[in-house]
Amino acid sequence: MNIENYEVPVSIVEAVQSLQHGDATILAGGTDLTPQTTSGAKEFLRTLINIQHIEEMRGISVDDGRYRIGGLTTVTDILESALLAAEVPVLVDAADHFASSQIRNAASLAGNICNASPAGDMIIPLLLLDAEVELAGWIDGTLSMRSIALIDFFTGPGKTAMQGNELLTSIVFAAPVEGFRAEFLKSGPRPALEISMVSMGVAAVQKEGVLSNVRVAIGAVAPTPIRARATEAVLEGQLLDESLVDEAAAAAGREVSPIDDVRASAWYRSHLTGVYIRRLLNVVGN
Amino acid sequence: MSLEIEIKFSLNGRQTRLKVSPTMTTLAMLREKLDLTGGKLACGEGECGACTVLVDGHTINSCLMFAVDCDGRELQTIEGLATDAGLEIVQQAFVDHGAIQCGYCMPGMIMQARYLLDHNPDKGRKMTRDDIARGLEGNVCRCSGYTKVVDAVAAVVLEESPS
Amino acid sequence: MSAAMEKSLAKKTVIGTRVPKPDAPDKATGRTRYINDMVLPRMLVGKILHTDRVHAKIISIDTRAAKALPGVHAVLTGDDIPELRFGPTRDNFPLKSKKVRCIRDEVAAVAAESEEIADQAIALIKVEYKDLKPVFSASEALSKGAPVVHEDHPDNRSLYYEFSHGDIAAAEAASDIVVEHEFEVPYVTHCCMGPSCVLADFDTTGKLTIYSQTQYPYNYKMDLAPALGIHPGDIRVIQPPVGGAFGSKLDVYPFEPICALLAKATRRPVKLTFSREEEFINSPTRQPVEFRIRSGVNKDGSLTFRSVDALLNNGAYTSWGPTTPVIQMRTFTGHFRVPAVEYKGLAAYTNNVYAGSFRGYGNVQATFVTASVMDMLAEEVGMDPIAFRLKNAQKSGEVTPQGSILDDCRLGDCIEIAAGKTDFLSKHAANIKNRDVPGTRKYGIGIATSIHNAGGAKIHKSDGCGTILKLDDYARATLITGASEIGQGIDAVLSQIVMEELGIPFADITIVNNDSALGPWDVGVHASRTTFIAGNSALRAARAARKQVLDAAAKQSNVTAEQLDLREGHVVQADNGVAIIKLDRLLRQMHFGEDHELVMVTDYYEPNSEPEDRNHVGNLSASWAHGAYVAEVEVDTGTGEVKVLKITAVQDVGRVINRLGIEGQMEGGISVSLGYALSEQLQMEDGKVLNPSFRDYKVPTAPETPEIELHFVESDCKEGPMGAKGIAELPAIIPAPAIANAVYNAIGVRFFAPPLTPEKVARALHQASFQ
């Protein structure tokens, strides 16, 4: 369809008002939108809304133990954040394995989330942090915000719980508890410019060999990024030893439902799942 | 009648104003409307870096950026790097170190190298060859095999911070 | 002549120095205009409708809506043009009118005022097909009752090559050990960074000027003409700088005549550019081959026989891919001393895409096989990979069964240097011990060697190159050569030769080689031939010019020409370097003096190589060269990821002319081979390409690039210019099997089909763990 309107809101309120007319495509960094529209995988709607000028959607802050990352914050901003490097290094690590320098400079965190790829690289560490996304809408002539757990945000490949007239404004999560260790792995062999065959994050607090607050998130092994709850349950409160690792690996193997595609077979994705959970537990548990 | 948007931005230090379709990419605008053909369309999906330009001091793939998004920004392309005095130091290093063969990827590669030199993420430490290679990950070159590209950038690292 | 000048100029050589390419500054600043950047007045945009079928009868093509679209100037189908056949075996057509045979096929084309309109017009063309039963594998294509790809080849047999030497059966019977292996090498593609692009423009009298990326401009005219139905003499080829070639531009492909036909139909310049997706699907690949190889060896480590069956998937049409056995068999029959050898290569038509030439021309495939088998045989007889190779390496003066004359054979030197520089044997032994140590990091070292033509290859009746060299009144030289510059750096090498002979600075030399109307004939940039052939022609021209200049100088002075030299823009006395006259002054005296002598020489160099006879025997190249490469790898036995840590390359290069250029060629070739070894494969399923993008077709990037150490063996080739040999294919040939051998050393698993992707390695380790 031909674009009939082009709008450049400078505030969330303006953007959400624009969205109420429906039929709008949101443009942030453009790194996913451009190839999707040129290849025909995605069609432009009647209105193109460029949200790049909404300054209140940028930046990384912490307030009263809650972190907030504006939706337009770029992956480079995350990579270069001293705050995150000190307090939530797993996010910085994932950002370091995200595409290329040029794409990191343009891609927004909200864009990576809204694209809802099962292999979205930034999603995995955010799932470890039990992150929520904040969605701005417009009800009865006024701005209305709602929060939704990131894990519930994804409903399928490329599909989210966000309504067509909503805007993902920020990502929030609580400061990790004392001793919380989170690690991320992504398939190679390239360090970053790869669409993950499998990506995985494991987080836990380890005290005298016993794990608590265990979280396992896996990408590219199901229609959406997943939290491996059964695997977490196997590990929670248990002494991490070789047999527990075996048990966790077996549980993770049961929780994933990978497919064959041009990048990898289901077999290899399952295999990598087993390799990664062992490696990550080895790091997190030490 | 298809929609055209007027945008204003700084291009290689000069104020520019023109109208673009909202679906036009920055690369298409530079090449087709502004005759700046240094940046190349080689993949169109951000996988090769041949179209790399600087926007507000950060490199981006201009094939992935909509031209309308240039409004109010500062762009620098490969054409804006050299001065009347001659080649910019990175360009000269690429020439001297034999990094350039067919040259098609080189405008993008050189812009990314310049960015990397200016934005060494670990500023206290001199970039290693591995750092340089990582920083150039988004730029594909099929001729050079990258060794001489990294040689060239490493030489500039020494030249710009000799201590 | 004036009295001797005060200056004394020492002899300085530029041979072996590091010379930046003359085209590099413009390329570094974005000034260089590739065809992809060019716009001519009134130029239209051409676009091709490629089929979405793999084998189908064309029932109808409805172009009415496309033709009616404002801004469309021409819509062509196969029915609009005579049935013109082209290609090395004349089995291809610019536009397909009766049936389509593969996903690459062109069924219609448009010329329009913009890219957008051209795209819209293409979308409006309706093609009705009746699908035909397809065949994709070469062996199925040869079986009885297989679908027929070309009706005039009912058995689907395309090209066949056979060579045999010695008594294979007797050699096999007498061998202590006989082994048989099967290998399969994949579809890979060139991935030139500049997508395919051509610009065609007819003048009023019907003569065509074509701006082409071709790397063989003179034969290109001969090959393009039949596809257009015009005389080759009516084609002028202009070659603007090209964004990579690597052999992909050694043939005419349908988009080129289609563009010209659109230009003819519209009487306007038409430019046609591929998208990256088209580049992956609709441009040539490297030839995929299935090999069965039987080899024999005696317990003392001497090779006894080698018998090879090669089955080539021809795809739907014949480009240079199915002709690569010509070079491929030379490696099987002539690399190492093997008393009895046999090669049979058969190409079968299928409904797959088709292969062209690609850096290494058949030898990439042969070397992957031979170098892997050499390691396996060494293990069979209990010898280390170095000793086994040295035992079977030929010595200078030997002639291979196909007649390649190894007058100065440095294979043994290359192996010994490679082993010595890498501490090969101790690492190799330690890595085997480390296989059983717990842990997921395993290390491997592997060697591979090969031979390649290094003095051209006489696959055409002539393998020559012409040169025109002139000196103007200011002592500026213009060298017009037939040899194309495709980024590889021949302009720098030829400039150095002129500098060396005429003593003039680099900046005073202009190389012209981009217009077929100006340049003297050359067979093309291929076969590692350009430095050797064009270099020799340039050298001979430069020496003739030198002689003319020195004769004139001698005539004016009391010395002979032999006592004079040219240095730094002066004629000097050779013994003490004392300058006699400035060169530009002498040239003006020659030109405007009584003799009215202009320095303007021509040369045509034809190497002393021989075309093969019908039994494939003959010294095909004026020189042969060997290389030995060592790869060191780290294998992650969990993920299956292979990281190449280091490549040590040792190669007989004859003589280094441009050290910067030769290093760049070696490093670039190694990178291409690294991709072949580990990551690159065009995934074909039912004739369709599953991964037509850089996202899923993985070429090496900077962080995957290993440390590279180069050692040049300078054998000073008698026939080569300044002693140089051709060098640029071996680096793209040898590393891949060295990597595979290193992986074997690390984990004890042998791979018979590159690329060694993480999944393939992980799967093999997984399977091995159950054995």
Tab-separated table of C-alpha atoms in Angstrom, chain B residues 31 37-48 50 78-79 81-82 87 91-92 94-98 100-107 110 130 132-134 136-137 139-148 150-151, chain C residues 18 20-21 23-25 27-30 32-34 36-37 189-195 242-244 246 276 358 486-488 660 663-665 667-669 671-672 680 693-695 697 699-703 705-706 708:
chain	number	residue	atom	x	y	z
B	31	ARG	CA	23.208	7.625	-4.692
B	37	THR	CA	27.938	6.895	-5.280
B	38	GLY	CA	30.807	6.002	-2.930
B	39	GLY	CA	28.525	3.942	-0.681
B	40	LYS	CA	27.354	0.806	-2.462
B	41	LEU	CA	24.241	-1.299	-2.562
B	42	ALA	CA	25.697	-4.767	-2.219
B	43	CYS	CA	23.117	-6.650	-0.160
B	44	GLY	CA	20.347	-4.311	0.963
B	45	GLU	CA	19.843	-6.026	4.291
B	46	GLY	CA	22.637	-4.873	6.564
B	47	GLU	CA	24.739	-7.980	6.125
B	48	CYS	CA	27.723	-6.547	4.241
B	50	ALA	CA	29.250	-1.644	1.825
B	78	ILE	CA	33.148	8.603	2.166
B	79	GLU	CA	33.109	11.617	-0.151
B	81	LEU	CA	36.353	12.189	4.419
B	82	ALA	CA	39.214	13.337	2.211
B	87	LEU	CA	43.501	11.497	1.592
B	91	GLN	CA	42.236	6.186	3.447
B	92	GLN	CA	45.972	6.648	3.025
B	94	PHE	CA	44.354	1.468	3.240
B	95	VAL	CA	46.218	2.500	0.082
B	96	ASP	CA	49.685	2.091	1.565
B	97	HIS	CA	48.973	-1.279	3.169
B	98	GLY	CA	47.506	-2.820	0.043
B	100	ILE	CA	42.246	-2.390	-1.552
B	101	GLN	CA	41.732	-4.772	-4.446
B	102	CYS	CA	38.425	-4.484	-6.324
B	103	GLY	CA	37.536	-1.713	-3.881
B	104	TYR	CA	33.773	-2.148	-3.958
B	105	CYS	CA	33.431	-2.680	-0.199
B	106	MET	CA	36.098	-0.156	0.685
B	107	PRO	CA	34.112	3.082	1.115
B	110	ILE	CA	36.895	2.780	5.586
B	130	ASP	CA	41.318	-8.735	17.478
B	132	ILE	CA	39.823	-4.193	15.044
B	133	ALA	CA	38.592	-7.399	13.430
B	134	ARG	CA	35.601	-7.493	15.759
B	136	LEU	CA	34.810	-4.676	11.222
B	137	GLU	CA	32.602	-7.726	11.562
B	139	ASN	CA	31.843	-5.343	6.583
B	140	VAL	CA	32.292	-8.123	4.063
B	141	CYS	CA	35.264	-8.075	1.712
B	142	ARG	CA	35.750	-10.899	-0.753
B	143	CYS	CA	39.147	-9.847	-2.170
B	144	SER	CA	41.508	-8.939	0.636
B	145	GLY	CA	40.883	-11.653	3.174
B	146	TYR	CA	40.927	-8.808	5.751
B	147	THR	CA	44.553	-9.170	6.850
B	148	LYS	CA	45.713	-6.028	5.077
B	150	VAL	CA	43.443	-4.931	9.793
B	151	ASP	CA	47.091	-4.014	9.073
C	18	ARG	CA	55.796	-3.007	-1.915
C	20	PRO	CA	50.424	0.409	-3.741
C	21	LYS	CA	47.980	-0.074	-6.589
C	23	ASP	CA	43.686	2.581	-8.647
C	24	ALA	CA	43.644	2.478	-4.833
C	25	PRO	CA	43.352	6.219	-4.006
C	27	LYS	CA	38.762	3.504	-4.595
C	28	ALA	CA	39.533	4.735	-1.078
C	29	THR	CA	37.693	7.998	-1.655
C	30	GLY	CA	34.615	6.597	-3.364
C	32	THR	CA	35.796	5.163	-8.649
C	33	ARG	CA	32.800	4.700	-10.897
C	34	TYR	CA	31.764	1.080	-11.309
C	36	ASN	CA	26.777	-0.030	-10.911
C	37	ASP	CA	27.348	3.724	-10.404
C	189	THR	CA	29.375	-19.096	-5.344
C	190	HIS	CA	31.704	-16.166	-5.918
C	191	CYS	CA	29.919	-13.509	-3.866
C	192	CYS	CA	31.441	-10.609	-5.757
C	193	MET	CA	30.682	-7.549	-3.662
C	194	GLY	CA	29.577	-5.658	-6.770
C	195	PRO	CA	26.444	-7.370	-8.063
C	242	VAL	CA	34.624	-4.168	-11.465
C	243	GLY	CA	33.454	-5.128	-7.982
C	244	GLY	CA	35.074	-8.548	-7.885
C	246	PHE	CA	37.074	-14.447	-9.346
C	276	ARG	CA	21.919	-9.696	-4.159
C	358	PHE	CA	35.714	-19.950	-10.028
C	486	ILE	CA	39.793	-6.695	-12.058
C	487	GLY	CA	41.194	-5.521	-8.751
C	488	GLN	CA	43.957	-8.114	-8.633
C	660	LEU	CA	52.139	-5.918	-1.418
C	663	GLU	CA	50.560	-10.923	-0.210
C	664	GLY	CA	47.101	-9.539	-0.899
C	665	GLN	CA	46.398	-12.197	-3.504
C	667	GLU	CA	45.591	-13.671	1.833
C	668	GLY	CA	42.472	-13.126	-0.242
C	669	GLY	CA	42.692	-16.575	-1.773
C	671	SER	CA	39.968	-16.381	2.804
C	672	VAL	CA	37.943	-17.831	-0.067
C	680	GLU	CA	30.012	-21.785	2.423
C	693	SER	CA	21.580	-14.030	1.067
C	694	PHE	CA	24.673	-13.159	3.076
C	695	ARG	CA	22.555	-13.878	6.149
C	697	TYR	CA	25.332	-18.016	2.964
C	699	VAL	CA	31.374	-15.845	3.728
C	700	PRO	CA	34.289	-15.337	6.108
C	701	THR	CA	34.374	-12.072	8.046
C	702	ALA	CA	37.292	-10.299	9.721
C	703	PRO	CA	37.052	-11.956	13.153
C	705	THR	CA	40.268	-14.712	9.751
C	706	PRO	CA	43.276	-16.619	11.059
C	708	ILE	CA	48.524	-15.875	8.114
